[in-house]
Coordinates of N, CA and C and ligand atoms in Angstrom, one line a residue:
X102 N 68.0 -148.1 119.1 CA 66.7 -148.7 119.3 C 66.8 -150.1 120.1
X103 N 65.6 -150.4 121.3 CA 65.9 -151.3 122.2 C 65.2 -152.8 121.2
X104 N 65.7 -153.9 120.9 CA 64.9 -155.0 119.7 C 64.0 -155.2 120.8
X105 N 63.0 -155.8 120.0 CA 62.1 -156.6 120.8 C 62.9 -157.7 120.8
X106 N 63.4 -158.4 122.3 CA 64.2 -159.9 122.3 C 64.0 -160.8 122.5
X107 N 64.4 -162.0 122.2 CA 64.2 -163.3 122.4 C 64.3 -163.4 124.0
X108 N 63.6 -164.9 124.3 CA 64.0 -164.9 125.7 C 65.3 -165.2 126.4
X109 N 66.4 -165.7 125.4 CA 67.7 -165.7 126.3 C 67.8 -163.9 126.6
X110 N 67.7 -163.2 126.7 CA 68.5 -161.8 126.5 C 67.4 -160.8 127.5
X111 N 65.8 -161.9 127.8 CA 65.1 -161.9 128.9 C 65.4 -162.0 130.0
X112 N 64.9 -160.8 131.3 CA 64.9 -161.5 132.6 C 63.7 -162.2 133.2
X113 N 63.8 -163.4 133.0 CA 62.7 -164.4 133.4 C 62.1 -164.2 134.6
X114 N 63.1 -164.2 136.0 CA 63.1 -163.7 137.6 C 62.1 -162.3 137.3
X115 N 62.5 -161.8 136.5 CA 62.0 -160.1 136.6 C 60.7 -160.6 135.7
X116 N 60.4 -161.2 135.2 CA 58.9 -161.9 134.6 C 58.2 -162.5 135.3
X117 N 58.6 -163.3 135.9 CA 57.4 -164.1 137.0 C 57.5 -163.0 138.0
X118 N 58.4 -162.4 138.8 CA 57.9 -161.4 139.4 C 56.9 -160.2 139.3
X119 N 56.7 -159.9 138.0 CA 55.6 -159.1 136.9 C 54.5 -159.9 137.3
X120 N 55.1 -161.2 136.5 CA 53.6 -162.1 136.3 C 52.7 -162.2 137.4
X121 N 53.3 -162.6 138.7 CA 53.1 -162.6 139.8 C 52.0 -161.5 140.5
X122 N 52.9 -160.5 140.2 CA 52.3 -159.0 141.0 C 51.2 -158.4 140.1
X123 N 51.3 -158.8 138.9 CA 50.1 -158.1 138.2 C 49.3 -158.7 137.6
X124 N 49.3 -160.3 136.7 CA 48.6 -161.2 136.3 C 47.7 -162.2 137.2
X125 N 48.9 -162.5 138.2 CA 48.7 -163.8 139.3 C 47.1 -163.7 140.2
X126 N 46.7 -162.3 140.3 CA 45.8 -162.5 140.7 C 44.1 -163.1 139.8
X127 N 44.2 -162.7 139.1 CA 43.4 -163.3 137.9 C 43.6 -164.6 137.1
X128 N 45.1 -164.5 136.8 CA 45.3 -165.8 136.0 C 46.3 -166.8 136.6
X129 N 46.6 -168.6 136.0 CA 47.6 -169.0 136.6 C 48.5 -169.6 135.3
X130 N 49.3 -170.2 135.7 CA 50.0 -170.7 134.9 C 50.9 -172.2 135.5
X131 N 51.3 -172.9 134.9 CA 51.7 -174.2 135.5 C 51.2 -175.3 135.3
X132 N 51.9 -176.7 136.0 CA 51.2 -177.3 135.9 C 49.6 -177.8 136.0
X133 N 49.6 -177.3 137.5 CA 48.5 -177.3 138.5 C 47.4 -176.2 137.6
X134 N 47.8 -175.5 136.4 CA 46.9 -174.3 136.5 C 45.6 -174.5 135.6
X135 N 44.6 -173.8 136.6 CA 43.0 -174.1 136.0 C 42.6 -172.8 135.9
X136 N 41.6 -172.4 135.4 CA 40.8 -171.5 135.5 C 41.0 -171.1 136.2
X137 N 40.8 -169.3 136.4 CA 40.7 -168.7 137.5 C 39.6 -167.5 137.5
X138 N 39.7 -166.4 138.0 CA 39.3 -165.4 137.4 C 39.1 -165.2 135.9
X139 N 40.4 -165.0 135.4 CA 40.9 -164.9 134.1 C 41.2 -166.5 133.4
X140 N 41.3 -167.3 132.4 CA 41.6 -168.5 131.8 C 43.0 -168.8 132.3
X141 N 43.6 -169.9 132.4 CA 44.8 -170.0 132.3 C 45.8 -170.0 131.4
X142 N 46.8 -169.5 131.6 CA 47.6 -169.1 130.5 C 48.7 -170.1 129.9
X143 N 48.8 -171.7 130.5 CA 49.7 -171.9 129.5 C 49.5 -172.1 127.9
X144 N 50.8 -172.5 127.6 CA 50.9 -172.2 126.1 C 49.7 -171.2 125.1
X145 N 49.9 -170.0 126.0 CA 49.7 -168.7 125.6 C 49.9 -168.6 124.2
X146 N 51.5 -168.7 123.8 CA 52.0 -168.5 122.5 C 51.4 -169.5 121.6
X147 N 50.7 -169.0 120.6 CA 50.3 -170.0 119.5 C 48.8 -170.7 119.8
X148 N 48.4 -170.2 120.7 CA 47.0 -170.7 121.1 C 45.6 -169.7 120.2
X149 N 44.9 -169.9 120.3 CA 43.7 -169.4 120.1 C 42.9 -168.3 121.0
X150 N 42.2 -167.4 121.2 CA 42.1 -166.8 121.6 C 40.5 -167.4 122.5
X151 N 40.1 -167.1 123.5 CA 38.9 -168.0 123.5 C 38.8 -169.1 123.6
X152 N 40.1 -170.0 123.2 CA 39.9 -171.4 123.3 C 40.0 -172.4 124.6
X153 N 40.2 -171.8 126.1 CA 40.4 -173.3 126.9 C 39.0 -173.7 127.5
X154 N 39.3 -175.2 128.0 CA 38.1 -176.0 128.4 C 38.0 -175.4 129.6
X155 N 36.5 -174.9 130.3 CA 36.3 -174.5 131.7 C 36.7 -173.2 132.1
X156 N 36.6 -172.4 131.0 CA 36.3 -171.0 131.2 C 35.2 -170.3 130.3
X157 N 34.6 -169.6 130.9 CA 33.7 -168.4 130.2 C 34.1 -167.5 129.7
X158 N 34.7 -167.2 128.4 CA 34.9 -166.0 127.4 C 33.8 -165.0 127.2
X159 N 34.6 -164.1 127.1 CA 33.0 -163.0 126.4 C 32.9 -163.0 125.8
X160 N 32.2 -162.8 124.9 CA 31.6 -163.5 123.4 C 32.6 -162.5 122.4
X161 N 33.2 -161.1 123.1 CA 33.9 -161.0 122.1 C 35.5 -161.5 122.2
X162 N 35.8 -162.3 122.9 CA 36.8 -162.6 122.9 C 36.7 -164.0 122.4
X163 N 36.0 -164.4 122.4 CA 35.5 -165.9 121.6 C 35.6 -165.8 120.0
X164 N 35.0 -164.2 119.7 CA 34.8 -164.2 118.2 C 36.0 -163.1 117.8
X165 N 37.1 -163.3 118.7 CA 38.4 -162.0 117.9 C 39.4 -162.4 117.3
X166 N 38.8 -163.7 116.8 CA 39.9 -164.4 115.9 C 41.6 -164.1 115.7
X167 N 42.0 -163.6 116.9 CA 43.1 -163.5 117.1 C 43.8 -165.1 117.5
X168 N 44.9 -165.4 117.0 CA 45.9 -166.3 117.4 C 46.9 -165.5 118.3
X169 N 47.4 -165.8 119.0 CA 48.2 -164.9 120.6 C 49.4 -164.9 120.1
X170 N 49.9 -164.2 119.7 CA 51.6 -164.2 119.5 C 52.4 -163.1 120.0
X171 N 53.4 -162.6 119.5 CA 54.0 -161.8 120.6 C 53.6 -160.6 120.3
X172 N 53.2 -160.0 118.8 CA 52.7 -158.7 118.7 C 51.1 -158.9 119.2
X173 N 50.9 -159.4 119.1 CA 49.2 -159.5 119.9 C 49.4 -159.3 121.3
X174 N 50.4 -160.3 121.9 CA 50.5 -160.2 123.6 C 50.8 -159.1 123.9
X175 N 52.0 -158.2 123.5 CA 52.2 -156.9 123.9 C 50.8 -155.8 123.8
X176 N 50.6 -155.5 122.4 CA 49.4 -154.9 122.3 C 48.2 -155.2 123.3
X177 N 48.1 -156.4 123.5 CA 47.1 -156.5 124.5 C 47.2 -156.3 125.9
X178 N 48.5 -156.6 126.6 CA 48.8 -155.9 127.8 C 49.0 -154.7 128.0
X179 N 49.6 -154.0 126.8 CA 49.1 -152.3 127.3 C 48.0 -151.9 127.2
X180 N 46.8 -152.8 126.1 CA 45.4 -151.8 126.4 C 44.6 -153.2 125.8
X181 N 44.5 -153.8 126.6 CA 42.9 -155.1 126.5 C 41.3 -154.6 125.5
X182 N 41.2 -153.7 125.7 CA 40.1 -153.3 125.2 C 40.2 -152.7 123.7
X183 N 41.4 -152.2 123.4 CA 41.8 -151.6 122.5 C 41.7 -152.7 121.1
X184 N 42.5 -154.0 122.3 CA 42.7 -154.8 120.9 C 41.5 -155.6 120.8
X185 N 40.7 -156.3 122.2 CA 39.5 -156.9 121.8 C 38.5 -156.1 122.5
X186 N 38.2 -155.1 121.9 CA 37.0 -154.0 122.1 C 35.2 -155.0 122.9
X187 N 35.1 -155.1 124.0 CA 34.4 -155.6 125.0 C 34.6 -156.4 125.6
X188 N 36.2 -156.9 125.8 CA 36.5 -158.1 126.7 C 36.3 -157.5 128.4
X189 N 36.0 -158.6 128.9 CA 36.2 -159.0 129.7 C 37.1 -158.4 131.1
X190 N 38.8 -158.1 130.6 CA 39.7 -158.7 131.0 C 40.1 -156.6 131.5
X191 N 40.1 -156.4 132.7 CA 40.5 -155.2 132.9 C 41.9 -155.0 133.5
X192 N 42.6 -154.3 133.1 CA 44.4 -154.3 133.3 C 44.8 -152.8 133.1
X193 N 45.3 -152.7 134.3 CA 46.0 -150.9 134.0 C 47.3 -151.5 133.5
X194 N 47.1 -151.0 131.9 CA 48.0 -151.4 130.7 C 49.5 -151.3 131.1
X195 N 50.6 -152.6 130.9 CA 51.8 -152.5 130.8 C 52.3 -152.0 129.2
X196 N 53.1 -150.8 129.1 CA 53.6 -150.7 127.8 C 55.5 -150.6 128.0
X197 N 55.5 -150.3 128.8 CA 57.4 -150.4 129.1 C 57.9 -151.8 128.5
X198 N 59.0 -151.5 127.6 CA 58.9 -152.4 126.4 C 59.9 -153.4 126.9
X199 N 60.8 -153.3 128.2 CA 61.6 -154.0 128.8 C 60.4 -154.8 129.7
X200 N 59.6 -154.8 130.6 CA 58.6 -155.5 131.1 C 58.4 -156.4 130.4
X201 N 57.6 -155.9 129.2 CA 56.6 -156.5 128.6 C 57.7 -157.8 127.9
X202 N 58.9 -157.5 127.4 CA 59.4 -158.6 127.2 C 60.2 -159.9 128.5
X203 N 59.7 -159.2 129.4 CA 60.2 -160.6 130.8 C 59.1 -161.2 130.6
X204 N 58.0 -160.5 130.7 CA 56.9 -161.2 130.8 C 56.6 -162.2 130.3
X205 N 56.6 -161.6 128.8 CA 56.2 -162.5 127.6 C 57.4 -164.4 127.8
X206 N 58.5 -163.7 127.8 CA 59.3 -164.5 128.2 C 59.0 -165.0 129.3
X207 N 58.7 -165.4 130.1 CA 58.3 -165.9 131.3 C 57.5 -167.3 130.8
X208 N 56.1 -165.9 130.4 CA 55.0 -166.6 129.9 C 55.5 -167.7 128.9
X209 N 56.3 -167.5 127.8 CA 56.9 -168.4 127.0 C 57.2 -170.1 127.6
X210 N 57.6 -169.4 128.8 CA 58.3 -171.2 129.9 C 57.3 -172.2 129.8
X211 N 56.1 -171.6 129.7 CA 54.8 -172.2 130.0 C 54.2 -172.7 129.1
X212 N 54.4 -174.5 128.6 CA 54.0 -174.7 127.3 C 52.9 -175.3 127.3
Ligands
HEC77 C1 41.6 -158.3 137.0 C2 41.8 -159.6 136.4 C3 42.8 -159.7 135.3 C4 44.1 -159.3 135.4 C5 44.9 -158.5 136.4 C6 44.7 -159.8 134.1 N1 43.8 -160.5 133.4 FE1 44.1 -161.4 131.6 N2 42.1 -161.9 131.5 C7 41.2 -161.6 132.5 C8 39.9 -162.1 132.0 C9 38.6 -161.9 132.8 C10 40.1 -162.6 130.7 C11 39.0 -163.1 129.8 C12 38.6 -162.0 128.9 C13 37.4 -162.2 128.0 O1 36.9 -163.3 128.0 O2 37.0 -161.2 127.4 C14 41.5 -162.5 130.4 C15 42.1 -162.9 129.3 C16 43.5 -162.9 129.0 C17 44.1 -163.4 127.8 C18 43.4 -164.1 126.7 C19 43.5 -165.6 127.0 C20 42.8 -166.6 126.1 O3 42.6 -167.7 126.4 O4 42.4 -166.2 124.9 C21 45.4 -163.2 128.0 C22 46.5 -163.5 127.0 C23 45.6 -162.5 129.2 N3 44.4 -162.3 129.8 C24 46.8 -162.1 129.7 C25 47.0 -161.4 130.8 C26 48.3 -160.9 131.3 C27 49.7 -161.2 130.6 C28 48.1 -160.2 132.5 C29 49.1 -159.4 133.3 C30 49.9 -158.4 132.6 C31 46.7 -160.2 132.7 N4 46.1 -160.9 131.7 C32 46.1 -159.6 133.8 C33 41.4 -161.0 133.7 C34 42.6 -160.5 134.1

């Protein structure tokens, strides 16, 4: 069985390249990053769901009382609606469990 891994044991390069190709157009991340389409993602991990300044949530993602962690992030990149049933946020689902951990890791850089 493959663990779900920490990010040393991540390919970061192969994360932002993800991030890039499938996130990037909706969301940013970084210093510079503001709103976009999608909210901006830093410090993803451990954030609140619904919470940044200068974006418009859907009300059910305002009210899904989720805190974002790594079993939430996964779950929610393979199926967005699944986990907060009327968001917003449309994504033909990543579930490949090697992905989803560059990503997450990637996203991790970003505090
Ligand atoms: C087509 C545009 C689009 C793409 C592509 C997209 N998202 Fe989103 N995302 C959104 C929108 C819009 C929302 C806000 C959803 C809502 O309010 O219901 C969102 C919300 C989120 C949230 C919740 C943020 C918060 O502040 O609570 C996370 C996490 C997220 N997206 C991660 C990702 C990741 C990771 C990817 C790439 C695998 C991705 N998204 C791809 C549009 C997109």
């Amino acid at each position: 069985m493959v663990m779900a891994c920490q990010a040393q044991a991540a390919d970061l390069e192969a994360g932002e390249k993800l991030f890039t190709r499938v996130c990037g157009g909706c969301h940013k991340v970084g210093p510079s990053a503001r709103a976009a389409f999608g909210p901006e993602l830093n410090g993803i991990f451990g954030r609140r769901a619904g919470s940044t300044e200068g974006y418009v949530y859907s009300p059910e993602m305002k009210a899904s009382g989720i805190v974002w962690d790594r079993e939430k992030l996964t779950a929610f990149v393979a199926d967005p609606s699944e986990v907060v049933p009327g968001t917003k946020m449309r994504l033909w689902g990543i579930s490949d469990a090697e992905k989803v951990d560059n990503l997450l890791a990637y996203l991790a850089t970003f505090k």
